[in-house]
Amino acid sequence: MDRHKQVELEADHDLVDVNMDIDTATQECPTQHVPLIDTGFNISKDIPKQHLVNNLLVMAIKWRRQTTLTIAQDILKLVTISSGTNNANSSKHYWKKILDRSERDCPVQCDKCHKKVDRDANKGTFLHLPLADQLREIFEKTDAHQLYRINREKTNKYAIEHICDGKMYKKYILNETTISINFSVDGAPIFDSSNTSVYPVLCTINELNPHDRRKYVLLSSVWFGVRKPKNMISYLKPFMEEAKTLLKDGFSYTYQGQSFTKTVVTLMGICDSVARSLVRCSTQFNGEFGCGLCLHPGKSVEKGRGHARIYPLVDGNPFGDGRRTHEDTLLHAKASEKKDKKGIKGVSVLCDIPNYDIIKNLDTDWMHCVGLGVCHQFAGLWFDSCNSSEKFYFGNKIAEFDKYITSFSPTSEISSIPQPLADRTHTKAHEWITFLLAYSLPVMKMCFPKQYVDHWALLVDGISILVKASIMKSEIKYADQCLREFILGVELLYGEKYVSFNVHLLADLTISVENWGPLYTHSAFIYEDFNQTIQASVNSPNGVEI
C-alpha cells in the first residue's frame, strides 16, 4: 500500500492495517483489550490466510467509502477471483455477521495517549491529514515546480497584480526554495434542521497559477459536530505544529528525475469575523475593542429590542486610536490574565509560528465583509418592512426593482443569472458581489433618489478598483477615498447606528491590497466549492462515521 492510501486509512481511524502480519491482526488491542475483529469464531483457524487478507481489504474499503453490504460482497467476489482463491463464505448473511460484529467491537483510540474515544458521545469528530504528503503529490504531478511568481507575465510592471506583489509577501518570500500557503477557517452548516456544522482547515498554494490554485485546495483538518469547536487551540494545534515543521524542514519531492526541497511559509489566515476573533484570541466584534485590526473601542447603541456595537468615524478617522501591531498585541495578551486588555484575551496559538504577524497576517476577508456583510445589510435597510418608517425605506418599489434586475442578460463572464432581492434569504456571496458590481447602480438609478444612488456609487467604485487584475497605487488611493466617504455617508444618510462592523472594515480593504495584492487573490471564495464538497460527503443525520 502506498503512503497516501495508508494515510487515508489512518486519518479515518481504521485500526486494521492490511500490511500487518496476520497473527498481529488477531491480537487484542493493548489498551482496550477488545479484539480488533471478533466474529464469534477463531479467525486464524477458521479462515485461510489469503481469505483473511481479502476480508480485511474489503472491510477497509467499506469503512472508508461507506459502501453497502451488497457492494462489499461484490468487491469481495472480484478480489477473490483476481487472487485465485475460492471463498466459500461469501454470502450476504456471512458478510453482515462479520461486518456488523467488527464495526460494533472495533475500538477507536487516540494515537498519542491511547485513550478510547466514545463513539456514542456527541463531542464531534476531528480528522487531520498531513500537508507534506499533499504538497509533495502536487509538486510531483503538476507544473507547480515552475513557480508562478517567477514565470508570470505582468500587464504593468508597476502595478499590483498578484499576492506576490504585496508588501507582506515580499517580506516573507526571498528565494526560489520557499513557497507559501494561505489557510482558511470557516464553518458551514450541514443541515437546515440542526446545529450540526463542519469546520475544515483548508490551505491554498500562492505560487500556483490562478486556475490550479483553485483546483488544488489542501485539506489539513476537519471538525464535525454540533456548533463550532469549543477549544480553538486544540482545533488548530495539529495544523500549527505542521506549519512549524514545514517552515523549518520543508518537504522533499522529485520533479523530472531531480530531487528538490521547499520550505513552506504560512502567510494569510482567511476567515469571517467570528472565526477571526477566535483564532486571534480577541473579543468578538460586538464587544468593546471588538475590531482585531485597530484600537477603535466601538460604541454601544440601542437597536431594535436590544443593543448593537457600531464603529463610527472619530474626527474622520475610521481606526480610533490607531492600527494594532503584532508587538502591542502580544503585550496586551500578557496583560490579559485576569481581564481583557484592549480586546485581547490571550496569546493566539498562531503566535507559535515563527515570524507570524497576528494582525497583518489575519486580515479582513472581503467576501464576508462586502458580499455577505455590507450588501446584505443595505438590502435589508431598503426593503425590510421593519424599516418602513425610515426615509431610506423603498419596500414599495421592490417589485419594480426586481423586475429590472431579472431583465438583465449577463455576459459569459458572469456564471449566475440575476436573482430577485424579494427572496434573498439564501442569496450567496458571489451573487451579492455580482449584484453590487454589475446590476445595482443601473437599477437604483431608476428606482431610488439621487443622493442614495451617488452614495452607493462610492462603494461600487472603491470595490471595483480593488478587485481589478492590475491596480496602480494611484487607484488604491482613490479607492480608499471612496470607501471612507461611503462610511461617512452612512452616518449622514442612514444614521450613525448603521455604521456596522462590516461597514467599518471597508476602511481596511485598501491596506489589505497593499499588503497582499488584489482582493480576489486572497479571499474565502476560493474555498467555497471545497466546503460544498465536504458538506455533500455527509450523508447521515446523526453525524460522521469515524
Coordinates of C-alpha atoms in Angstrom, one line a residue:
M1 CA 0.0 0.0 0.0
D2 CA 1.4 3.4 -0.9
R3 CA 1.8 6.0 1.8
H4 CA -1.1 8.2 0.5
K5 CA -3.6 5.4 0.9
Q6 CA -2.2 4.4 4.3
V7 CA -2.6 7.9 5.5
E8 CA -6.3 7.9 4.4
L9 CA -7.0 4.8 6.4
E10 CA -5.2 6.2 9.4
A11 CA -7.0 9.5 9.1
D12 CA -10.3 7.7 9.2
H13 CA -9.3 5.8 12.4
D14 CA -9.3 2.4 10.6
L15 CA -7.4 0.3 13.1
V16 CA -6.8 -2.5 10.6
D17 CA -3.6 -2.1 8.5
V18 CA -3.8 -4.5 5.6
N19 CA 0.0 -4.7 5.6
M20 CA 0.2 -6.0 9.1
D21 CA 1.1 -9.6 9.9
I22 CA -2.0 -11.8 10.1
D23 CA -1.1 -13.0 13.6
T24 CA -0.9 -9.4 14.7
A25 CA -4.4 -8.7 13.3
T26 CA -5.9 -11.3 15.7
Q27 CA -4.3 -9.9 18.8
E28 CA -6.3 -7.9 21.3
C29 CA -6.0 -4.1 21.4
P30 CA -3.3 -3.5 24.0
T31 CA -5.1 -0.5 25.5
Q32 CA -8.7 -1.5 25.4
H33 CA -8.4 -5.4 25.5
V34 CA -11.0 -5.6 22.8
P35 CA -10.3 -7.9 19.7
L36 CA -9.9 -5.8 16.6
I37 CA -12.0 -8.4 14.7
D38 CA -14.4 -10.6 16.7
T39 CA -16.8 -12.7 14.7
G40 CA -17.5 -15.4 17.2
F41 CA -15.0 -17.9 16.0
N42 CA -11.2 -18.3 15.7
I43 CA -10.2 -16.3 12.7
S44 CA -6.7 -17.6 12.3
K45 CA -8.0 -21.2 12.5
D46 CA -11.3 -21.0 10.6
I47 CA -10.3 -18.7 7.8
P48 CA -7.3 -19.3 5.5
K49 CA -4.7 -16.6 5.4
Q50 CA -5.5 -15.4 1.9
H51 CA -9.2 -15.2 2.6
L52 CA -8.5 -13.2 5.7
V53 CA -6.4 -10.7 3.7
N54 CA -9.3 -10.4 1.2
N55 CA -11.7 -9.8 4.1
L56 CA -9.5 -7.1 5.6
L57 CA -9.1 -5.3 2.3
V58 CA -12.8 -5.2 1.7
M59 CA -13.6 -4.2 5.3
A60 CA -11.2 -1.3 4.9
I61 CA -12.9 -0.2 1.7
K62 CA -16.3 -0.5 3.2
W63 CA -15.4 1.6 6.3
R64 CA -13.5 4.1 4.2
R65 CA -16.1 4.6 1.4
Q66 CA -19.3 3.9 3.4
T67 CA -20.4 1.2 0.9
T68 CA -23.4 -1.1 1.4
L69 CA -23.2 -4.8 2.2
T70 CA -24.1 -5.7 -1.3
I71 CA -21.3 -3.6 -2.8
A72 CA -18.8 -5.0 -0.3
Q73 CA -19.9 -8.5 -1.2
D74 CA -19.4 -7.8 -4.9
I75 CA -16.0 -6.3 -4.3
L76 CA -15.0 -9.4 -2.3
K77 CA -16.0 -11.6 -5.2
L78 CA -13.8 -9.6 -7.6
V79 CA -10.9 -9.7 -5.1
T80 CA -11.4 -13.5 -4.7
I81 CA -11.4 -14.1 -8.5
S82 CA -8.3 -11.9 -9.0
S83 CA -6.4 -13.6 -6.2
G84 CA -7.2 -17.1 -7.5
T85 CA -8.8 -18.2 -4.2
N86 CA -12.1 -19.9 -3.6
N87 CA -14.0 -18.2 -0.8
A88 CA -16.8 -20.5 0.4
N89 CA -18.1 -17.9 2.9
S90 CA -19.3 -15.1 0.6
S91 CA -23.0 -15.0 1.3
K92 CA -24.6 -11.7 2.4
H93 CA -25.6 -13.3 5.7
Y94 CA -21.9 -14.2 6.4
W95 CA -20.8 -10.6 5.5
K96 CA -23.4 -9.0 7.6
K97 CA -22.3 -11.2 10.5
I98 CA -18.6 -10.2 10.1
L99 CA -19.1 -6.5 9.4
D100 CA -21.7 -5.9 12.0
R101 CA -19.7 -7.5 14.7
S102 CA -16.4 -5.9 13.5
E103 CA -17.9 -2.4 13.4
R104 CA -19.5 -2.8 16.8
D105 CA -16.5 -4.2 18.6
C106 CA -13.6 -2.3 16.9
P107 CA -12.4 0.4 19.3
V108 CA -11.3 3.9 18.2
Q109 CA -8.5 5.3 20.2
C110 CA -6.1 8.3 20.2
D111 CA -2.7 7.6 18.5
K112 CA -0.9 9.8 21.1
C113 CA -2.4 9.0 24.5
H114 CA -4.2 5.7 23.5
K115 CA -7.4 6.9 25.3
K116 CA -10.5 5.3 23.9
V117 CA -12.9 7.6 22.0
D118 CA -16.5 7.0 22.8
R119 CA -18.4 6.6 19.5
D120 CA -21.7 7.5 21.1
A121 CA -20.5 10.7 22.8
N122 CA -21.8 13.7 20.9
K123 CA -18.5 15.6 21.1
G124 CA -17.7 16.0 17.4
T125 CA -15.3 14.3 15.0
F126 CA -11.8 15.7 14.2
L127 CA -9.5 14.4 11.5
H128 CA -6.1 15.7 10.5
L129 CA -4.3 14.9 7.2
P130 CA -0.6 15.7 6.7
L131 CA 0.0 18.7 4.4
A132 CA 3.5 17.5 3.4
D133 CA 2.1 14.5 1.5
Q134 CA -0.4 16.6 -0.3
L135 CA 2.2 19.2 -1.3
R136 CA 4.6 16.5 -2.5
E137 CA 2.0 15.0 -4.7
I138 CA 1.1 18.3 -6.3
F139 CA 4.7 19.3 -6.9
E140 CA 5.5 15.9 -8.4
K141 CA 2.4 15.5 -10.6
T142 CA 1.8 19.1 -11.8
D143 CA 3.9 22.0 -13.1
A144 CA 3.9 23.6 -9.6
H145 CA 7.7 23.4 -9.6
Q146 CA 7.6 26.2 -12.2
L147 CA 6.7 28.8 -9.7
Y148 CA 4.0 31.2 -11.0
R149 CA 5.5 34.2 -9.3
I150 CA 8.7 33.8 -11.5
N151 CA 7.1 32.8 -14.8
R152 CA 4.0 35.0 -14.9
E153 CA 3.8 37.9 -17.3
K154 CA 2.7 41.2 -15.7
T155 CA 0.4 43.6 -17.5
N156 CA 2.1 46.6 -15.9
K157 CA 5.4 46.2 -14.0
Y158 CA 4.5 49.0 -11.6
A159 CA 1.0 47.6 -10.8
I160 CA -0.2 45.2 -8.1
E161 CA -1.5 42.2 -9.9
H162 CA -0.9 39.2 -7.6
I163 CA -0.4 38.4 -3.9
C164 CA 3.4 38.2 -4.6
D165 CA 3.3 42.0 -5.5
G166 CA 2.1 42.8 -1.9
K167 CA 4.4 44.2 0.7
M168 CA 3.9 41.4 3.2
Y169 CA 4.6 38.7 0.6
K170 CA 7.9 40.3 -0.4
K171 CA 8.8 40.4 3.3
Y172 CA 8.5 36.6 3.7
I173 CA 9.4 35.1 0.4
L174 CA 13.0 35.8 -0.6
N175 CA 14.1 32.9 -2.8
E176 CA 13.0 30.0 -5.1
T177 CA 13.4 27.4 -2.3
T178 CA 10.4 28.9 -0.4
I179 CA 6.7 28.7 -1.1
S180 CA 3.8 30.0 0.9
I181 CA 0.3 28.9 1.8
N182 CA -2.8 30.7 3.0
F183 CA -5.3 28.9 5.3
S184 CA -9.0 29.2 5.8
V185 CA -11.1 28.5 8.9
D186 CA -14.8 28.8 8.1
G187 CA -17.7 26.8 9.4
A188 CA -20.6 25.6 7.2
P189 CA -23.9 24.2 8.4
I190 CA -24.7 20.7 7.2
F191 CA -28.4 20.5 7.8
D192 CA -31.1 23.3 7.9
S193 CA -32.9 21.5 10.7
S194 CA -30.0 21.1 13.1
N195 CA -26.9 22.9 14.5
T196 CA -24.5 20.4 13.1
S197 CA -21.6 22.1 11.3
V198 CA -18.4 21.2 9.6
Y199 CA -15.3 23.3 10.3
P200 CA -12.4 22.5 7.9
V201 CA -8.9 24.0 7.9
L202 CA -8.2 24.4 4.2
C203 CA -5.0 25.7 2.5
T204 CA -4.0 27.0 -0.9
I205 CA -0.6 27.4 -2.5
N206 CA 0.1 31.0 -3.5
E207 CA 2.8 30.1 -6.1
L208 CA 0.3 28.2 -8.3
N209 CA -1.4 29.9 -11.2
P210 CA -4.9 31.1 -10.5
H211 CA -6.6 28.1 -12.1
D212 CA -4.5 25.5 -10.3
R213 CA -4.7 27.4 -7.0
R214 CA -8.5 27.0 -7.1
K215 CA -8.2 23.4 -8.3
Y216 CA -5.7 22.1 -5.7
V217 CA -7.2 23.0 -2.3
L218 CA -5.5 21.2 0.6
L219 CA -7.4 19.8 3.5
S220 CA -5.4 20.0 6.7
S221 CA -8.0 19.2 9.3
V222 CA -11.8 18.9 9.6
W223 CA -14.1 19.1 12.6
F224 CA -17.7 17.9 12.5
G225 CA -20.1 18.4 15.3
V226 CA -22.7 20.5 17.0
R227 CA -21.9 24.2 16.5
K228 CA -18.3 25.3 16.4
P229 CA -15.2 23.8 18.1
K230 CA -15.1 24.9 21.7
N231 CA -11.3 24.9 22.0
M232 CA -9.6 26.8 19.1
I233 CA -6.2 25.9 20.5
S234 CA -6.8 22.2 20.2
Y235 CA -8.5 22.6 16.9
L236 CA -5.6 24.5 15.3
K237 CA -2.8 22.8 17.1
P238 CA -2.2 20.0 14.5
F239 CA -2.1 22.5 11.7
M240 CA 0.1 24.9 13.6
E241 CA 2.6 22.1 14.5
E242 CA 2.9 21.0 10.9
A243 CA 3.2 24.6 9.8
K244 CA 6.3 25.0 12.1
T245 CA 7.8 21.8 10.7
L246 CA 7.2 22.8 7.1
L247 CA 8.9 26.2 7.8
K248 CA 11.9 24.5 9.4
D249 CA 12.4 21.3 7.4
G250 CA 10.2 21.8 4.4
F251 CA 9.1 18.9 2.2
S252 CA 11.1 16.9 -0.5
Y253 CA 9.8 15.9 -3.9
T254 CA 11.1 14.6 -7.2
Y255 CA 10.5 16.5 -10.4
Q256 CA 11.8 15.4 -13.8
G257 CA 14.2 13.0 -12.1
Q258 CA 15.7 15.6 -9.8
S259 CA 15.2 15.9 -6.0
F260 CA 14.1 19.2 -4.5
T261 CA 13.2 20.6 -1.1
K262 CA 10.9 23.5 -0.5
T263 CA 10.3 25.2 2.8
V264 CA 6.7 26.5 3.4
V265 CA 5.7 29.8 5.0
T266 CA 2.2 30.2 6.4
L267 CA 1.0 33.6 5.3
M268 CA -2.6 34.7 5.5
G269 CA -5.4 33.3 7.7
I270 CA -8.7 33.8 5.8
C271 CA -12.0 33.6 7.8
D272 CA -15.1 35.5 8.8
S273 CA -15.2 38.0 11.7
V274 CA -16.5 35.4 14.2
A275 CA -13.8 32.8 13.5
R276 CA -11.1 35.5 13.2
S277 CA -11.7 36.7 16.8
L278 CA -11.5 33.0 18.0
V279 CA -8.2 32.4 16.1
R280 CA -6.7 35.7 17.2
C281 CA -8.0 35.1 20.8
S282 CA -9.7 38.5 20.9
T283 CA -13.1 40.0 21.7
Q284 CA -15.8 39.5 19.1
F285 CA -16.9 42.4 17.1
N286 CA -20.0 43.1 19.3
G287 CA -17.8 43.7 22.3
E288 CA -15.6 46.6 23.4
F289 CA -12.5 46.9 21.3
G290 CA -14.0 44.2 19.1
C291 CA -12.0 45.1 16.0
G292 CA -8.9 42.9 15.8
L293 CA -7.2 45.3 13.4
C294 CA -7.5 48.7 15.1
L295 CA -8.0 50.2 18.5
H296 CA -11.5 51.6 17.9
P297 CA -13.5 50.8 21.1
G298 CA -16.8 50.9 19.3
K299 CA -20.0 52.4 20.7
S300 CA -23.0 50.5 22.1
V301 CA -26.3 51.9 20.9
E302 CA -29.9 50.8 21.2
K303 CA -31.1 49.0 18.1
G304 CA -34.5 47.2 17.8
R305 CA -35.2 45.4 21.0
G306 CA -31.6 45.2 22.1
H307 CA -28.2 46.8 21.6
A308 CA -25.6 46.8 18.9
R309 CA -22.0 47.9 18.7
I310 CA -21.2 50.4 16.0
Y311 CA -17.9 51.9 14.8
P312 CA -18.5 55.5 13.6
L313 CA -15.7 57.7 12.4
V314 CA -13.7 59.6 15.1
D315 CA -12.9 63.0 13.7
G316 CA -12.8 61.5 10.3
N317 CA -10.6 58.6 11.4
P318 CA -12.0 55.1 11.0
F319 CA -9.3 53.5 13.2
G320 CA -10.0 55.1 16.5
D321 CA -6.7 55.2 18.4
G322 CA -4.8 53.7 15.5
R323 CA -4.0 50.4 13.9
R324 CA -3.0 47.4 16.1
T325 CA 0.5 46.0 15.8
H326 CA 1.8 42.5 16.5
E327 CA 4.1 43.7 19.2
D328 CA 1.4 45.6 21.1
T329 CA -1.0 42.7 20.8
L330 CA 1.5 40.4 22.5
L331 CA 1.9 42.9 25.3
H332 CA -1.9 43.2 25.6
A333 CA -2.1 39.4 25.7
K334 CA 0.4 39.1 28.5
A335 CA -1.6 41.7 30.5
S336 CA -4.9 40.0 30.0
E337 CA -4.5 37.2 32.6
K338 CA -7.4 38.5 34.7
K339 CA -9.2 40.8 32.3
D340 CA -9.3 41.5 28.6
K341 CA -6.8 44.2 27.6
K342 CA -7.9 46.3 24.6
G343 CA -10.0 43.4 23.4
I344 CA -7.2 40.8 23.6
K345 CA -8.0 37.8 25.7
G346 CA -4.7 35.9 25.4
V347 CA -1.9 34.7 23.1
S348 CA -3.1 33.1 19.9
V349 CA -1.9 29.6 19.1
L350 CA -0.7 31.0 15.7
C351 CA 1.9 33.1 17.5
D352 CA 3.9 29.9 17.9
I353 CA 4.6 30.0 14.2
P354 CA 7.9 31.9 13.8
N355 CA 7.5 35.5 12.4
Y356 CA 3.7 35.2 12.1
D357 CA 2.1 38.6 12.4
I358 CA -1.2 38.0 14.3
I359 CA -2.6 41.3 13.0
K360 CA -1.5 41.7 9.4
N361 CA -1.4 38.0 8.5
L362 CA -5.0 37.6 9.8
D363 CA -6.7 40.2 7.6
T364 CA -10.2 41.1 6.5
D365 CA -11.9 38.8 4.1
W366 CA -13.8 40.8 1.5
M367 CA -16.3 38.0 0.7
H368 CA -17.7 38.1 4.2
C369 CA -17.2 41.9 4.7
V370 CA -18.7 43.2 1.4
G371 CA -20.8 40.4 -0.1
L372 CA -22.4 38.7 3.0
G373 CA -21.9 41.8 5.1
V374 CA -22.5 45.3 3.6
C375 CA -24.6 44.3 0.6
H376 CA -26.9 42.1 2.7
Q377 CA -27.2 44.8 5.3
F378 CA -28.2 47.6 2.9
A379 CA -30.7 45.4 1.0
G380 CA -32.4 44.8 4.4
L381 CA -32.4 48.6 5.1
W382 CA -34.0 49.3 1.8
F383 CA -36.6 46.6 1.7
D384 CA -37.3 45.0 5.1
S385 CA -40.7 46.1 6.5
C386 CA -39.3 46.7 9.9
N387 CA -37.7 49.9 8.4
S388 CA -41.0 51.1 6.9
S389 CA -40.9 54.3 8.9
E390 CA -37.4 55.2 7.8
K391 CA -36.7 57.7 5.0
F392 CA -34.4 55.2 3.3
Y393 CA -37.1 52.5 3.1
F394 CA -38.1 51.6 -0.5
G395 CA -40.0 48.4 0.1
N396 CA -42.9 49.7 -2.0
K397 CA -40.6 49.6 -5.0
I398 CA -39.2 46.0 -4.5
A399 CA -41.4 44.6 -7.3
E400 CA -40.2 47.2 -9.8
F401 CA -36.6 46.8 -8.5
D402 CA -36.6 43.0 -9.1
K403 CA -38.3 43.4 -12.5
Y404 CA -35.3 45.4 -13.7
I405 CA -32.8 43.1 -12.1
T406 CA -34.2 39.9 -13.6
S407 CA -34.4 41.5 -17.1
F408 CA -30.6 41.7 -17.3
S409 CA -28.9 39.1 -19.5
P410 CA -25.4 38.5 -18.0
T411 CA -22.3 38.1 -20.1
S412 CA -20.4 34.9 -20.3
E413 CA -18.0 36.1 -17.6
I414 CA -20.9 36.0 -15.0
S415 CA -21.8 32.5 -14.1
S416 CA -25.1 33.0 -12.4
I417 CA -28.3 34.7 -13.5
P418 CA -29.6 37.8 -11.6
Q419 CA -31.6 37.0 -8.5
P420 CA -34.6 39.0 -7.2
L421 CA -34.0 40.6 -3.9
A422 CA -37.5 40.0 -2.6
D423 CA -36.4 36.5 -1.8
R424 CA -32.8 37.0 -0.6
T425 CA -32.7 34.5 2.4
H426 CA -30.4 32.1 0.6
T427 CA -28.5 34.6 -1.7
K428 CA -24.9 33.6 -1.9
A429 CA -21.8 35.8 -1.5
H430 CA -20.9 35.7 -5.2
E431 CA -24.5 36.7 -6.1
W432 CA -24.3 39.7 -3.8
I433 CA -21.0 40.7 -5.4
T434 CA -22.5 40.4 -8.9
F435 CA -25.4 42.5 -7.8
L436 CA -23.0 45.1 -6.4
L437 CA -20.7 45.4 -9.3
A438 CA -23.0 44.7 -12.3
Y439 CA -26.6 45.4 -11.6
S440 CA -27.1 47.6 -8.5
L441 CA -26.3 51.1 -9.9
P442 CA -28.4 50.9 -13.2
V443 CA -31.4 49.6 -11.2
M444 CA -31.0 52.1 -8.4
K445 CA -30.9 55.0 -10.8
M446 CA -34.4 54.0 -12.0
C447 CA -35.9 53.4 -8.5
F448 CA -34.0 55.4 -5.8
P449 CA -33.5 59.1 -5.1
K450 CA -30.2 60.5 -6.4
Q451 CA -28.5 61.0 -3.1
Y452 CA -28.7 57.3 -2.3
V453 CA -27.5 56.3 -5.8
D454 CA -24.5 58.7 -5.5
H455 CA -23.7 57.3 -2.1
W456 CA -23.8 53.7 -3.2
A457 CA -21.7 54.5 -6.2
L458 CA -18.8 55.3 -3.8
L459 CA -18.9 51.7 -2.7
V460 CA -19.1 50.3 -6.2
D461 CA -16.2 52.5 -7.4
G462 CA -14.0 51.5 -4.5
I463 CA -14.6 47.8 -4.7
S464 CA -14.4 47.7 -8.5
I465 CA -10.8 49.1 -8.3
L466 CA -9.7 46.7 -5.5
V467 CA -10.8 43.6 -7.4
K468 CA -9.1 44.6 -10.7
A469 CA -6.4 42.3 -12.2
S470 CA -4.0 45.2 -12.3
I471 CA -4.1 48.0 -9.8
M472 CA -1.9 51.2 -9.8
K473 CA -1.0 52.8 -6.5
S474 CA -2.9 56.0 -7.5
E475 CA -6.0 53.9 -8.0
I476 CA -5.7 52.4 -4.5
K477 CA -5.5 56.0 -3.1
Y478 CA -8.7 56.9 -4.9
A479 CA -10.5 53.7 -3.8
D480 CA -9.5 54.5 -0.2
Q481 CA -11.1 57.9 -0.5
C482 CA -14.3 56.4 -2.0
L483 CA -14.7 53.9 0.8
R484 CA -14.1 56.5 3.6
E485 CA -16.6 58.8 2.0
F486 CA -19.1 55.9 1.9
I487 CA -18.6 55.2 5.6
L488 CA -19.2 58.9 6.4
G489 CA -22.2 58.9 4.1
V490 CA -23.8 56.0 6.1
E491 CA -23.9 58.3 9.1
L492 CA -25.3 61.2 7.2
L493 CA -27.9 59.4 5.0
Y494 CA -28.9 56.4 7.2
G495 CA -27.8 57.3 10.7
E496 CA -24.9 56.6 13.0
K497 CA -26.3 53.3 14.3
Y498 CA -25.9 51.7 10.9
V499 CA -22.2 52.1 10.8
S500 CA -21.8 48.4 11.4
F501 CA -18.7 46.4 11.9
N502 CA -18.7 45.4 8.3
V503 CA -19.0 49.0 7.2
H504 CA -16.1 49.8 9.5
L505 CA -13.9 47.1 7.9
L506 CA -14.3 48.7 4.5
A507 CA -11.6 51.2 5.5
D508 CA -9.1 48.3 5.9
L509 CA -9.5 46.9 2.4
T510 CA -7.1 49.2 0.7
I511 CA -4.4 48.4 3.3
S512 CA -5.1 44.7 2.6
V513 CA -4.5 45.2 -1.2
E514 CA -1.2 47.0 -0.5
N515 CA -0.1 44.1 1.8
W516 CA -1.5 41.1 -0.1
G517 CA -2.5 42.1 -3.6
P518 CA -5.9 42.4 -5.3
L519 CA -8.8 41.2 -3.1
Y520 CA -9.6 38.3 -5.4
T521 CA -6.2 36.7 -4.7
H522 CA -6.8 36.2 -1.0
S523 CA -10.5 35.7 -0.3
A524 CA -12.7 32.9 1.0
F525 CA -14.3 32.5 -2.4
I526 CA -11.6 30.0 -3.4
Y527 CA -12.6 27.7 -0.6
E528 CA -16.4 27.7 -1.1
D529 CA -16.5 24.9 -3.7
F530 CA -14.4 22.7 -1.4
N531 CA -16.7 23.4 1.6
Q532 CA -19.7 22.3 -0.5
T533 CA -17.8 19.0 -1.4
I534 CA -17.3 18.3 2.3
Q535 CA -21.0 19.1 3.1
A536 CA -22.1 16.8 0.3
S537 CA -20.0 13.9 1.7
V538 CA -22.0 13.9 5.0
N539 CA -25.0 11.5 4.4
S540 CA -26.0 10.7 7.9
P541 CA -28.3 12.9 10.0
N542 CA -26.7 11.6 13.2
G543 CA -23.1 12.7 12.4
V544 CA -20.0 11.5 10.7
E545 CA -19.0 7.9 10.9
I546 CA -15.4 7.7 12.1

